[in-house]
Structures are given as structure tokens and as C-alpha cells.
């Protein structure tokens, strides 16, 4: 496993990679553009070369791209739906330029049409569009806290989309704070082990390519998504101790998305994780 943070855009990509390395990151996640906008902005070829060189110099791998929050492949609004497809395709293209193996996507909101129809629409959309995506970039569906009509808070929902593509072209990213918000107890070592068993049973651990390690300011099952520093929130340390001591693949990214990203909190949260991994970290 490789530990890292969600790297802020502010401050510039290349300087931020140096900082990420300095505080002990081995992997990073970024937004490809404005996470709350429909446009991504251009990156000149020379700038991309510099970024790739910085990633190599600081041995930050993998770089994972988190897609914009606006993307909703289950949208009932046709304009939103088409924009979502275009922005996801552009994000996959941008990830390929970064030589990123993964793009993380929130599965979307059914907007009142219901879970079953929402999931069907997502599957149909991915099936129709994935031929246009660049090879070598896998789409990872991230679990959600389940607020409003958000899809993907139940492992069963993620599993249904995942298993609609038996060629293994999709994967899953589990976010601890979202799982907690959705009602999955991670408040003790035993509960976390039980959660992992459920993930394995419904999804298959071989399809779990990434973890977002976040404590939560919200209550279990509240459907609220509010991240907290590791060990300071309602989840507590034991969940992270269990997750950090699994036999994950050597290249699997475990990424922090804790509050006040870009401040010294990043270093502190990374240090906490490293301590919990009790020397198994490599
Ligand atoms: Zn996310
Ligand atoms: Zn997340």
C-alpha cells in the first residue's frame, strides 16, 4: 500500500509535489480541474512534462484523479446528464495525460426516479461511453454517505454497477467517512473486520483498488458527509489500525481527505496513520 493525501490545487502542482514528498506522501490524489465546475481548463504540453517529471522525482505513485462533484450519470436533467458524460470523458482523458491508473467517481443522484432506475441509467451510460475513454485508466466508483437521493451508499448498489462489467473494467474506492455516514459501523476493530467481510462478500476485495481514510464529524448512519482528522472524530483510531494492517497490494493507494488540507494537519494525519500501521507500512 502507498499512503498519501488529496493534494490541493492552490500553490501550484510542482511545488505541492515537493511538499507532499516532504511530509511523507507516497501517492497523491488531485482534482483534474475545478471540482465544482463544468470546465477543466487546459494544461500545456510543457507544463504536463514538468508535472510528470515532478511526480517521478518525488516518487509519487499512483496519482489518482478525483472527478468533479457535478458529474451525475443518473441525472434526470438531460442537459446535466450530457454535460456529465462529457466532463467524465474529459477527466478520463486528463488522467491518461497524467498516466494515472484511476479516476474516482461518486455514483450520482437518482433525483427521484428511484434507486433501481438510477443504477440502470449509470450502467447504460458507462457501457455506452467507456469505448471512448482512453485505455489504461480505470473508473473507480466511490461509496457515498447517502444524503438526499445519492446512489452508492449501500455496498449492494456499488456491487450491482461493478458486476455489470464482468471484464473487470471498473473498480471500487471505499471512503471510511462516507461508509460511516451511510450506517456501516467502523467504531471498533471487530466492526471494521465485519465491514471488510461484507465488502469482500458483496464486492470482492480484488475489486477494491483504493481507500479514502477519513474520520467523521457526523454520527453513524446520519447520511452526513463531514470529514475529520484521523482519531479525532466519531470513528476513532481502531478502524484505521485494522485497515492499515491488511495485506493490500503493494501499489494500492490509501488517501487522506481530511480537513484543512494543505496545512500541517496533513503531516499530523499521515504520522498518525504511520504509527497505526506499526511498522507494516512500506
Ligand atoms: Zn470523493
Ligand atoms: Zn472520499
PDB file of C-alpha atoms and ligand atoms in Angstrom:
ATOM      1  CA  UNK A   1       0.000   0.000   0.000  1.00  0.00           C
ATOM      2  CA  UNK A   2       1.039   3.568  -0.618  1.00  0.00           C
ATOM      3  CA  UNK A   3      -0.088   6.365   1.665  1.00  0.00           C
ATOM      4  CA  UNK A   4      -0.908   9.887   0.540  1.00  0.00           C
ATOM      5  CA  UNK A   5      -3.121  12.948   0.656  1.00  0.00           C
ATOM      6  CA  UNK A   6      -5.519  14.755  -1.608  1.00  0.00           C
ATOM      7  CA  UNK A   7      -3.127  17.401  -2.931  1.00  0.00           C
ATOM      8  CA  UNK A   8      -4.584  20.922  -3.119  1.00  0.00           C
ATOM      9  CA  UNK A   9      -4.519  22.853  -6.405  1.00  0.00           C
ATOM     10  CA  UNK A  10      -3.620  26.069  -4.606  1.00  0.00           C
ATOM     11  CA  UNK A  11       0.114  26.721  -4.512  1.00  0.00           C
ATOM     12  CA  UNK A  12       0.862  25.073  -7.835  1.00  0.00           C
ATOM     13  CA  UNK A  13       1.236  21.458  -8.832  1.00  0.00           C
ATOM     14  CA  UNK A  14       5.031  21.186  -8.913  1.00  0.00           C
ATOM     15  CA  UNK A  15       5.686  22.956  -5.553  1.00  0.00           C
ATOM     16  CA  UNK A  16       2.898  20.898  -3.980  1.00  0.00           C
ATOM     17  CA  UNK A  17       4.508  17.634  -5.068  1.00  0.00           C
ATOM     18  CA  UNK A  18       7.710  18.660  -3.276  1.00  0.00           C
ATOM     19  CA  UNK A  19       5.704  19.386  -0.149  1.00  0.00           C
ATOM     20  CA  UNK A  20       3.814  16.092  -0.433  1.00  0.00           C
ATOM     21  CA  UNK A  21       7.097  14.214  -0.582  1.00  0.00           C
ATOM     22  CA  UNK A  22       8.494  16.226   2.311  1.00  0.00           C
ATOM     23  CA  UNK A  23       5.611  15.296   4.621  1.00  0.00           C
ATOM     24  CA  UNK A  24       5.884  11.637   3.670  1.00  0.00           C
ATOM     25  CA  UNK A  25       3.408  11.010   0.856  1.00  0.00           C
ATOM     26  CA  UNK A  26       3.977   8.078  -1.453  1.00  0.00           C
ATOM     27  CA  UNK A  27       0.819   8.546  -3.534  1.00  0.00           C
ATOM     28  CA  UNK A  28      -1.457  11.530  -4.234  1.00  0.00           C
ATOM     29  CA  UNK A  29      -4.936  12.378  -5.375  1.00  0.00           C
ATOM     30  CA  UNK A  30      -5.858  15.550  -7.259  1.00  0.00           C
ATOM     31  CA  UNK A  31      -8.844  17.201  -8.860  1.00  0.00           C
ATOM     32  CA  UNK A  32      -8.275  17.471 -12.606  1.00  0.00           C
ATOM     33  CA  UNK A  33      -9.885  20.918 -12.579  1.00  0.00           C
ATOM     34  CA  UNK A  34     -12.377  22.954 -10.602  1.00  0.00           C
ATOM     35  CA  UNK A  35     -14.240  20.285  -8.590  1.00  0.00           C
ATOM     36  CA  UNK A  36     -17.456  22.321  -8.641  1.00  0.00           C
ATOM     37  CA  UNK A  37     -17.382  23.464 -12.288  1.00  0.00           C
ATOM     38  CA  UNK A  38     -18.134  22.009 -15.700  1.00  0.00           C
ATOM     39  CA  UNK A  39     -14.882  23.097 -17.309  1.00  0.00           C
ATOM     40  CA  UNK A  40     -11.452  21.673 -16.704  1.00  0.00           C
ATOM     41  CA  UNK A  41      -9.022  24.215 -18.156  1.00  0.00           C
ATOM     42  CA  UNK A  42      -6.109  23.452 -20.435  1.00  0.00           C
ATOM     43  CA  UNK A  43      -2.657  22.273 -19.479  1.00  0.00           C
ATOM     44  CA  UNK A  44       0.124  22.993 -21.957  1.00  0.00           C
ATOM     45  CA  UNK A  45       2.293  20.056 -23.033  1.00  0.00           C
ATOM     46  CA  UNK A  46       5.381  21.607 -21.451  1.00  0.00           C
ATOM     47  CA  UNK A  47       3.602  22.096 -18.133  1.00  0.00           C
ATOM     48  CA  UNK A  48       2.420  18.482 -18.203  1.00  0.00           C
ATOM     49  CA  UNK A  49       6.014  17.357 -18.794  1.00  0.00           C
ATOM     50  CA  UNK A  50       7.101  19.313 -15.723  1.00  0.00           C
ATOM     51  CA  UNK A  51       4.344  17.760 -13.650  1.00  0.00           C
ATOM     52  CA  UNK A  52       5.226  14.244 -14.752  1.00  0.00           C
ATOM     53  CA  UNK A  53       8.900  14.933 -14.002  1.00  0.00           C
ATOM     54  CA  UNK A  54       7.978  16.179 -10.502  1.00  0.00           C
ATOM     55  CA  UNK A  55       5.908  13.054  -9.813  1.00  0.00           C
ATOM     56  CA  UNK A  56       8.838  10.903 -10.893  1.00  0.00           C
ATOM     57  CA  UNK A  57      11.393  12.896  -8.924  1.00  0.00           C
ATOM     58  CA  UNK A  58       9.364  12.586  -5.727  1.00  0.00           C
ATOM     59  CA  UNK A  59       8.292   9.009  -6.438  1.00  0.00           C
ATOM     60  CA  UNK A  60       4.606   9.892  -6.028  1.00  0.00           C
ATOM     61  CA  UNK A  61       2.633   6.991  -7.492  1.00  0.00           C
ATOM     62  CA  UNK A  62      -0.006   6.405  -8.271  1.00  0.00           C
ATOM     63  CA  UNK A  63      -1.501   9.801  -8.931  1.00  0.00           C
ATOM     64  CA  UNK A  64      -5.271   9.369  -8.716  1.00  0.00           C
ATOM     65  CA  UNK A  65      -7.717  11.839 -10.282  1.00  0.00           C
ATOM     66  CA  UNK A  66     -10.918  12.625  -8.380  1.00  0.00           C
ATOM     67  CA  UNK A  67     -13.665  13.701 -10.775  1.00  0.00           C
ATOM     68  CA  UNK A  68     -15.787  16.834 -10.291  1.00  0.00           C
ATOM     69  CA  UNK A  69     -18.724  16.622  -7.881  1.00  0.00           C
ATOM     70  CA  UNK A  70     -21.181  17.885 -10.515  1.00  0.00           C
ATOM     71  CA  UNK A  71     -20.933  14.721 -12.584  1.00  0.00           C
ATOM     72  CA  UNK A  72     -24.157  12.750 -12.273  1.00  0.00           C
ATOM     73  CA  UNK A  73     -24.560   9.839 -14.669  1.00  0.00           C
ATOM     74  CA  UNK A  74     -28.080   9.262 -13.313  1.00  0.00           C
ATOM     75  CA  UNK A  75     -29.303  12.836 -13.736  1.00  0.00           C
ATOM     76  CA  UNK A  76     -32.930  13.323 -14.727  1.00  0.00           C
ATOM     77  CA  UNK A  77     -31.948  16.652 -16.320  1.00  0.00           C
ATOM     78  CA  UNK A  78     -30.820  15.932 -19.895  1.00  0.00           C
ATOM     79  CA  UNK A  79     -28.528  18.963 -20.034  1.00  0.00           C
ATOM     80  CA  UNK A  80     -26.804  17.912 -16.783  1.00  0.00           C
ATOM     81  CA  UNK A  81     -26.647  14.338 -17.993  1.00  0.00           C
ATOM     82  CA  UNK A  82     -24.898  15.222 -21.265  1.00  0.00           C
ATOM     83  CA  UNK A  83     -22.506  17.618 -19.533  1.00  0.00           C
ATOM     84  CA  UNK A  84     -21.735  14.871 -17.020  1.00  0.00           C
ATOM     85  CA  UNK A  85     -20.829  12.407 -19.751  1.00  0.00           C
ATOM     86  CA  UNK A  86     -18.615  14.951 -21.477  1.00  0.00           C
ATOM     87  CA  UNK A  87     -16.836  16.022 -18.312  1.00  0.00           C
ATOM     88  CA  UNK A  88     -16.235  12.427 -17.244  1.00  0.00           C
ATOM     89  CA  UNK A  89     -14.763  11.623 -20.662  1.00  0.00           C
ATOM     90  CA  UNK A  90     -12.556  14.731 -20.435  1.00  0.00           C
ATOM     91  CA  UNK A  91     -11.479  13.710 -16.923  1.00  0.00           C
ATOM     92  CA  UNK A  92     -10.547  10.219 -18.133  1.00  0.00           C
ATOM     93  CA  UNK A  93      -8.520  11.861 -20.912  1.00  0.00           C
ATOM     94  CA  UNK A  94      -6.774  14.153 -18.454  1.00  0.00           C
ATOM     95  CA  UNK A  95      -5.974  11.193 -16.190  1.00  0.00           C
ATOM     96  CA  UNK A  96      -4.331   9.455 -19.156  1.00  0.00           C
ATOM     97  CA  UNK A  97      -2.075  12.501 -19.669  1.00  0.00           C
ATOM     98  CA  UNK A  98      -1.035  12.189 -16.009  1.00  0.00           C
ATOM     99  CA  UNK A  99      -0.523   8.449 -16.594  1.00  0.00           C
ATOM    100  CA  UNK A 100      -2.945   7.949 -13.749  1.00  0.00           C
ATOM    101  CA  UNK A 101      -4.409   4.455 -13.381  1.00  0.00           C
ATOM    102  CA  UNK A 102      -7.639   5.643 -11.691  1.00  0.00           C
ATOM    103  CA  UNK A 103     -10.422   8.210 -11.862  1.00  0.00           C
ATOM    104  CA  UNK A 104     -12.680   8.279  -8.784  1.00  0.00           C
ATOM    105  CA  UNK A 105     -16.375   8.979  -9.334  1.00  0.00           C
ATOM    106  CA  UNK A 106     -19.302   9.490  -6.968  1.00  0.00           C
ATOM    107  CA  UNK A 107     -22.055   7.367  -8.425  1.00  0.00           C
ATOM    108  CA  UNK A 108     -24.579  10.206  -8.615  1.00  0.00           C
ATOM    109  CA  UNK A 109     -28.119  11.023  -7.528  1.00  0.00           C
ATOM    110  CA  UNK A 110     -31.227   9.380  -8.891  1.00  0.00           C
ATOM    111  CA  UNK A 111     -33.144  12.628  -8.430  1.00  0.00           C
ATOM    112  CA  UNK A 112     -36.425  10.934  -7.587  1.00  0.00           C
ATOM    113  CA  UNK A 113     -36.526   8.302 -10.308  1.00  0.00           C
ATOM    114  CA  UNK A 114     -35.599   5.663  -7.747  1.00  0.00           C
ATOM    115  CA  UNK A 115     -32.553   3.565  -6.923  1.00  0.00           C
ATOM    116  CA  UNK A 116     -33.201   0.800  -9.456  1.00  0.00           C
ATOM    117  CA  UNK A 117     -33.716   3.150 -12.392  1.00  0.00           C
ATOM    118  CA  UNK A 118     -30.819   5.333 -11.308  1.00  0.00           C
ATOM    119  CA  UNK A 119     -28.457   2.383 -11.236  1.00  0.00           C
ATOM    120  CA  UNK A 120     -29.725   1.130 -14.604  1.00  0.00           C
ATOM    121  CA  UNK A 121     -29.037   4.538 -16.128  1.00  0.00           C
ATOM    122  CA  UNK A 122     -25.499   4.598 -14.731  1.00  0.00           C
ATOM    123  CA  UNK A 123     -24.750   1.124 -16.091  1.00  0.00           C
ATOM    124  CA  UNK A 124     -26.150   2.014 -19.531  1.00  0.00           C
ATOM    125  CA  UNK A 125     -24.164   5.246 -19.617  1.00  0.00           C
ATOM    126  CA  UNK A 126     -20.854   3.647 -18.650  1.00  0.00           C
ATOM    127  CA  UNK A 127     -21.480   0.891 -21.163  1.00  0.00           C
ATOM    128  CA  UNK A 128     -22.183   3.411 -23.935  1.00  0.00           C
ATOM    129  CA  UNK A 129     -19.257   5.701 -23.144  1.00  0.00           C
ATOM    130  CA  UNK A 130     -16.387   3.543 -21.981  1.00  0.00           C
ATOM    131  CA  UNK A 131     -15.291   2.721 -25.541  1.00  0.00           C
ATOM    132  CA  UNK A 132     -14.392   6.402 -25.907  1.00  0.00           C
ATOM    133  CA  UNK A 133     -12.280   6.504 -22.748  1.00  0.00           C
ATOM    134  CA  UNK A 134      -8.525   6.070 -23.008  1.00  0.00           C
ATOM    135  CA  UNK A 135      -7.128   2.615 -22.267  1.00  0.00           C
ATOM    136  CA  UNK A 136      -5.219   2.159 -19.034  1.00  0.00           C
ATOM    137  CA  UNK A 137      -7.433   4.365 -16.849  1.00  0.00           C
ATOM    138  CA  UNK A 138      -9.908   2.544 -14.622  1.00  0.00           C
ATOM    139  CA  UNK A 139     -13.048   4.200 -13.280  1.00  0.00           C
ATOM    140  CA  UNK A 140     -13.416   3.671  -9.525  1.00  0.00           C
ATOM    141  CA  UNK A 141     -16.884   4.083  -8.015  1.00  0.00           C
ATOM    142  CA  UNK A 142     -16.727   5.676  -4.573  1.00  0.00           C
ATOM    143  CA  UNK A 143     -19.283   4.867  -1.878  1.00  0.00           C
ATOM    144  CA  UNK A 144     -21.329   7.832  -0.637  1.00  0.00           C
ATOM    145  CA  UNK A 145     -22.859   8.858   2.690  1.00  0.00           C
ATOM    146  CA  UNK A 146     -26.295   8.627   1.055  1.00  0.00           C
ATOM    147  CA  UNK A 147     -27.666  12.120   1.572  1.00  0.00           C
ATOM    148  CA  UNK A 148     -30.752  13.062  -0.451  1.00  0.00           C
ATOM    149  CA  UNK A 149     -31.123  10.728  -3.429  1.00  0.00           C
ATOM    150  CA  UNK A 150     -27.418   9.837  -3.603  1.00  0.00           C
ATOM    151  CA  UNK A 151     -26.729   6.404  -5.037  1.00  0.00           C
ATOM    152  CA  UNK A 152     -23.870   4.185  -3.939  1.00  0.00           C
ATOM    153  CA  UNK A 153     -24.200   4.418  -0.170  1.00  0.00           C
ATOM    154  CA  UNK A 154     -25.070   0.704   0.031  1.00  0.00           C
ATOM    155  CA  UNK A 155     -22.396  -1.792  -0.924  1.00  0.00           C
ATOM    156  CA  UNK A 156     -25.098  -3.698  -2.819  1.00  0.00           C
ATOM    157  CA  UNK A 157     -25.628  -0.702  -5.118  1.00  0.00           C
ATOM    158  CA  UNK A 158     -21.930  -0.389  -5.917  1.00  0.00           C
ATOM    159  CA  UNK A 159     -21.771  -4.154  -6.436  1.00  0.00           C
ATOM    160  CA  UNK A 160     -24.619  -4.066  -8.927  1.00  0.00           C
ATOM    161  CA  UNK A 161     -22.850  -1.497 -11.121  1.00  0.00           C
ATOM    162  CA  UNK A 162     -19.455  -3.184 -10.706  1.00  0.00           C
ATOM    163  CA  UNK A 163     -20.691  -6.652 -11.583  1.00  0.00           C
ATOM    164  CA  UNK A 164     -22.489  -5.363 -14.687  1.00  0.00           C
ATOM    165  CA  UNK A 165     -18.962  -5.179 -16.145  1.00  0.00           C
ATOM    166  CA  UNK A 166     -17.543  -8.652 -15.556  1.00  0.00           C
ATOM    167  CA  UNK A 167     -14.458  -7.870 -17.659  1.00  0.00           C
ATOM    168  CA  UNK A 168     -13.106  -6.057 -14.581  1.00  0.00           C
ATOM    169  CA  UNK A 169     -13.072  -2.638 -16.255  1.00  0.00           C
ATOM    170  CA  UNK A 170     -14.486  -0.886 -13.168  1.00  0.00           C
ATOM    171  CA  UNK A 171     -13.248  -0.805  -9.602  1.00  0.00           C
ATOM    172  CA  UNK A 172     -14.301   0.460  -6.177  1.00  0.00           C
ATOM    173  CA  UNK A 173     -12.941   3.089  -3.787  1.00  0.00           C
ATOM    174  CA  UNK A 174     -14.191   2.930  -0.204  1.00  0.00           C
ATOM    175  CA  UNK A 175     -14.313   6.122   1.858  1.00  0.00           C
ATOM    176  CA  UNK A 176     -14.482   5.435   5.612  1.00  0.00           C
ATOM    177  CA  UNK A 177     -16.309   8.672   6.479  1.00  0.00           C
ATOM    178  CA  UNK A 178     -18.930   8.003   3.794  1.00  0.00           C
ATOM    179  CA  UNK A 179     -19.403   4.390   4.929  1.00  0.00           C
ATOM    180  CA  UNK A 180     -19.871   5.622   8.497  1.00  0.00           C
ATOM    181  CA  UNK A 181     -22.408   8.244   7.391  1.00  0.00           C
ATOM    182  CA  UNK A 182     -24.244   5.536   5.451  1.00  0.00           C
ATOM    183  CA  UNK A 183     -24.581   3.434   8.604  1.00  0.00           C
ATOM    184  CA  UNK A 184     -21.676   0.987   8.383  1.00  0.00           C
ATOM    185  CA  UNK A 185     -20.221   0.702  11.872  1.00  0.00           C
ATOM    186  CA  UNK A 186     -16.444   1.216  11.875  1.00  0.00           C
ATOM    187  CA  UNK A 187     -16.259   2.232  15.517  1.00  0.00           C
ATOM    188  CA  UNK A 188     -14.232  -0.767  16.713  1.00  0.00           C
ATOM    189  CA  UNK A 189     -11.735  -3.290  15.360  1.00  0.00           C
ATOM    190  CA  UNK A 190     -14.382  -6.031  15.324  1.00  0.00           C
ATOM    191  CA  UNK A 191     -16.916  -3.844  13.499  1.00  0.00           C
ATOM    192  CA  UNK A 192     -14.300  -2.848  10.920  1.00  0.00           C
ATOM    193  CA  UNK A 193     -13.408  -6.517  10.334  1.00  0.00           C
ATOM    194  CA  UNK A 194     -17.107  -7.245   9.804  1.00  0.00           C
ATOM    195  CA  UNK A 195     -17.346  -4.358   7.331  1.00  0.00           C
ATOM    196  CA  UNK A 196     -14.373  -5.729   5.371  1.00  0.00           C
ATOM    197  CA  UNK A 197     -16.049  -9.132   5.270  1.00  0.00           C
ATOM    198  CA  UNK A 198     -19.144  -7.502   3.781  1.00  0.00           C
ATOM    199  CA  UNK A 199     -17.028  -5.652   1.228  1.00  0.00           C
ATOM    200  CA  UNK A 200     -15.388  -8.925   0.287  1.00  0.00           C
ATOM    201  CA  UNK A 201     -18.666 -10.800   0.070  1.00  0.00           C
ATOM    202  CA  UNK A 202     -20.552  -8.199  -1.974  1.00  0.00           C
ATOM    203  CA  UNK A 203     -17.785  -6.542  -3.974  1.00  0.00           C
ATOM    204  CA  UNK A 204     -14.712  -8.760  -3.731  1.00  0.00           C
ATOM    205  CA  UNK A 205     -11.539  -7.305  -2.226  1.00  0.00           C
ATOM    206  CA  UNK A 206      -9.809  -7.764  -5.596  1.00  0.00           C
ATOM    207  CA  UNK A 207     -12.082  -5.005  -6.944  1.00  0.00           C
ATOM    208  CA  UNK A 208     -11.214  -2.631  -4.112  1.00  0.00           C
ATOM    209  CA  UNK A 209      -8.421  -0.554  -5.631  1.00  0.00           C
ATOM    210  CA  UNK A 210      -8.309   2.380  -3.258  1.00  0.00           C
ATOM    211  CA  UNK A 211      -9.274   3.625   0.193  1.00  0.00           C
ATOM    212  CA  UNK A 212     -10.097   7.143   1.363  1.00  0.00           C
ATOM    213  CA  UNK A 213      -9.101   7.279   5.021  1.00  0.00           C
ATOM    214  CA  UNK A 214     -11.143   9.948   6.792  1.00  0.00           C
ATOM    215  CA  UNK A 215     -12.539  10.213  10.296  1.00  0.00           C
ATOM    216  CA  UNK A 216     -16.019  11.721  10.551  1.00  0.00           C
ATOM    217  CA  UNK A 217     -17.602  14.668  12.367  1.00  0.00           C
ATOM    218  CA  UNK A 218     -21.041  13.122  11.758  1.00  0.00           C
ATOM    219  CA  UNK A 219     -22.923  10.419  13.618  1.00  0.00           C
ATOM    220  CA  UNK A 220     -23.130   6.798  12.456  1.00  0.00           C
ATOM    221  CA  UNK A 221     -25.942   6.462   9.928  1.00  0.00           C
ATOM    222  CA  UNK A 222     -26.575  10.233   9.818  1.00  0.00           C
ATOM    223  CA  UNK A 223     -26.140  10.303   5.988  1.00  0.00           C
ATOM    224  CA  UNK A 224     -23.949  13.327   6.574  1.00  0.00           C
ATOM    225  CA  UNK A 225     -20.525  13.612   4.930  1.00  0.00           C
ATOM    226  CA  UNK A 226     -18.208  15.678   7.145  1.00  0.00           C
ATOM    227  CA  UNK A 227     -14.610  14.538   7.291  1.00  0.00           C
ATOM    228  CA  UNK A 228     -12.469  14.856  10.410  1.00  0.00           C
ATOM    229  CA  UNK A 229      -8.821  14.337  11.342  1.00  0.00           C
ATOM    230  CA  UNK A 230      -7.775  10.729  11.955  1.00  0.00           C
ATOM    231  CA  UNK A 231      -8.628   9.704  15.514  1.00  0.00           C
ATOM    232  CA  UNK A 232     -10.372  12.998  16.323  1.00  0.00           C
ATOM    233  CA  UNK A 233     -13.802  12.113  15.004  1.00  0.00           C
ATOM    234  CA  UNK A 234     -16.661   9.750  15.717  1.00  0.00           C
ATOM    235  CA  UNK A 235     -14.979   6.758  14.034  1.00  0.00           C
ATOM    236  CA  UNK A 236     -11.819   6.747  16.122  1.00  0.00           C
ATOM    237  CA  UNK A 237      -8.451   5.069  15.658  1.00  0.00           C
ATOM    238  CA  UNK A 238      -9.313   1.364  15.677  1.00  0.00           C
ATOM    239  CA  UNK A 239     -10.887   1.386  12.223  1.00  0.00           C
ATOM    240  CA  UNK A 240      -7.721   2.821  10.717  1.00  0.00           C
ATOM    241  CA  UNK A 241      -5.494   0.412  12.634  1.00  0.00           C
ATOM    242  CA  UNK A 242      -7.400  -2.518  11.129  1.00  0.00           C
ATOM    243  CA  UNK A 243      -7.399  -1.047   7.612  1.00  0.00           C
ATOM    244  CA  UNK A 244      -3.684  -0.259   7.729  1.00  0.00           C
ATOM    245  CA  UNK A 245      -2.798  -3.775   8.770  1.00  0.00           C
ATOM    246  CA  UNK A 246      -4.421  -5.648   5.901  1.00  0.00           C
ATOM    247  CA  UNK A 247      -2.386  -7.302   3.186  1.00  0.00           C
ATOM    248  CA  UNK A 248      -3.191  -4.778   0.455  1.00  0.00           C
ATOM    249  CA  UNK A 249      -1.427  -4.857  -2.896  1.00  0.00           C
ATOM    250  CA  UNK A 250       1.925  -3.029  -2.836  1.00  0.00           C
ATOM    251  CA  UNK A 251       0.715  -0.277  -5.197  1.00  0.00           C
ATOM    252  CA  UNK A 252      -2.722   0.319  -3.632  1.00  0.00           C
ATOM    253  CA  UNK A 253      -3.278   3.998  -2.713  1.00  0.00           C
ATOM    254  CA  UNK A 254      -4.686   4.894   0.728  1.00  0.00           C
ATOM    255  CA  UNK A 255      -5.510   8.581   0.588  1.00  0.00           C
ATOM    256  CA  UNK A 256      -6.378  11.136   3.273  1.00  0.00           C
ATOM    257  CA  UNK A 257      -9.089  13.706   2.532  1.00  0.00           C
ATOM    258  CA  UNK A 258      -9.051  15.214   5.985  1.00  0.00           C
ATOM    259  CA  UNK A 259      -9.963  18.851   6.752  1.00  0.00           C
ATOM    260  CA  UNK A 260      -7.586  21.788   6.320  1.00  0.00           C
ATOM    261  CA  UNK A 261      -5.767  20.039   3.508  1.00  0.00           C
ATOM    262  CA  UNK A 262      -2.588  21.910   2.607  1.00  0.00           C
ATOM    263  CA  UNK A 263      -1.800  22.744   6.256  1.00  0.00           C
ATOM    264  CA  UNK A 264       0.342  20.971   8.850  1.00  0.00           C
ATOM    265  CA  UNK A 265      -2.654  18.758   9.581  1.00  0.00           C
ATOM    266  CA  UNK A 266      -1.631  16.659   6.559  1.00  0.00           C
ATOM    267  CA  UNK A 267       1.667  15.781   8.219  1.00  0.00           C
ATOM    268  CA  UNK A 268      -0.032  15.031  11.536  1.00  0.00           C
ATOM    269  CA  UNK A 269      -2.663  12.780   9.970  1.00  0.00           C
ATOM    270  CA  UNK A 270      -0.021  10.930   7.964  1.00  0.00           C
ATOM    271  CA  UNK A 271       2.046  10.436  11.115  1.00  0.00           C
ATOM    272  CA  UNK A 272      -0.983   9.047  12.926  1.00  0.00           C
ATOM    273  CA  UNK A 273      -1.589   6.551  10.119  1.00  0.00           C
ATOM    274  CA  UNK A 274       2.052   5.531  10.052  1.00  0.00           C
ATOM    275  CA  UNK A 275       2.026   4.853  13.799  1.00  0.00           C
ATOM    276  CA  UNK A 276      -1.129   2.762  13.453  1.00  0.00           C
ATOM    277  CA  UNK A 277       0.459   0.686  10.728  1.00  0.00           C
ATOM    278  CA  UNK A 278       3.016  -0.377  13.385  1.00  0.00           C
ATOM    279  CA  UNK A 279       5.945  -0.876  11.096  1.00  0.00           C
ATOM    280  CA  UNK A 280       3.996  -2.760   8.450  1.00  0.00           C
ATOM    281  CA  UNK A 281       3.935   0.331   6.319  1.00  0.00           C
ATOM    282  CA  UNK A 282       6.163   0.132   3.289  1.00  0.00           C
TER     283      UNK A 282
HETATM  284 ZN1  LIG B   1     -14.999  11.515  -3.264  1.00  0.00          ZN
HETATM  285 ZN1  LIG B   2     -13.643  10.241  -0.469  1.00  0.00          ZN
END
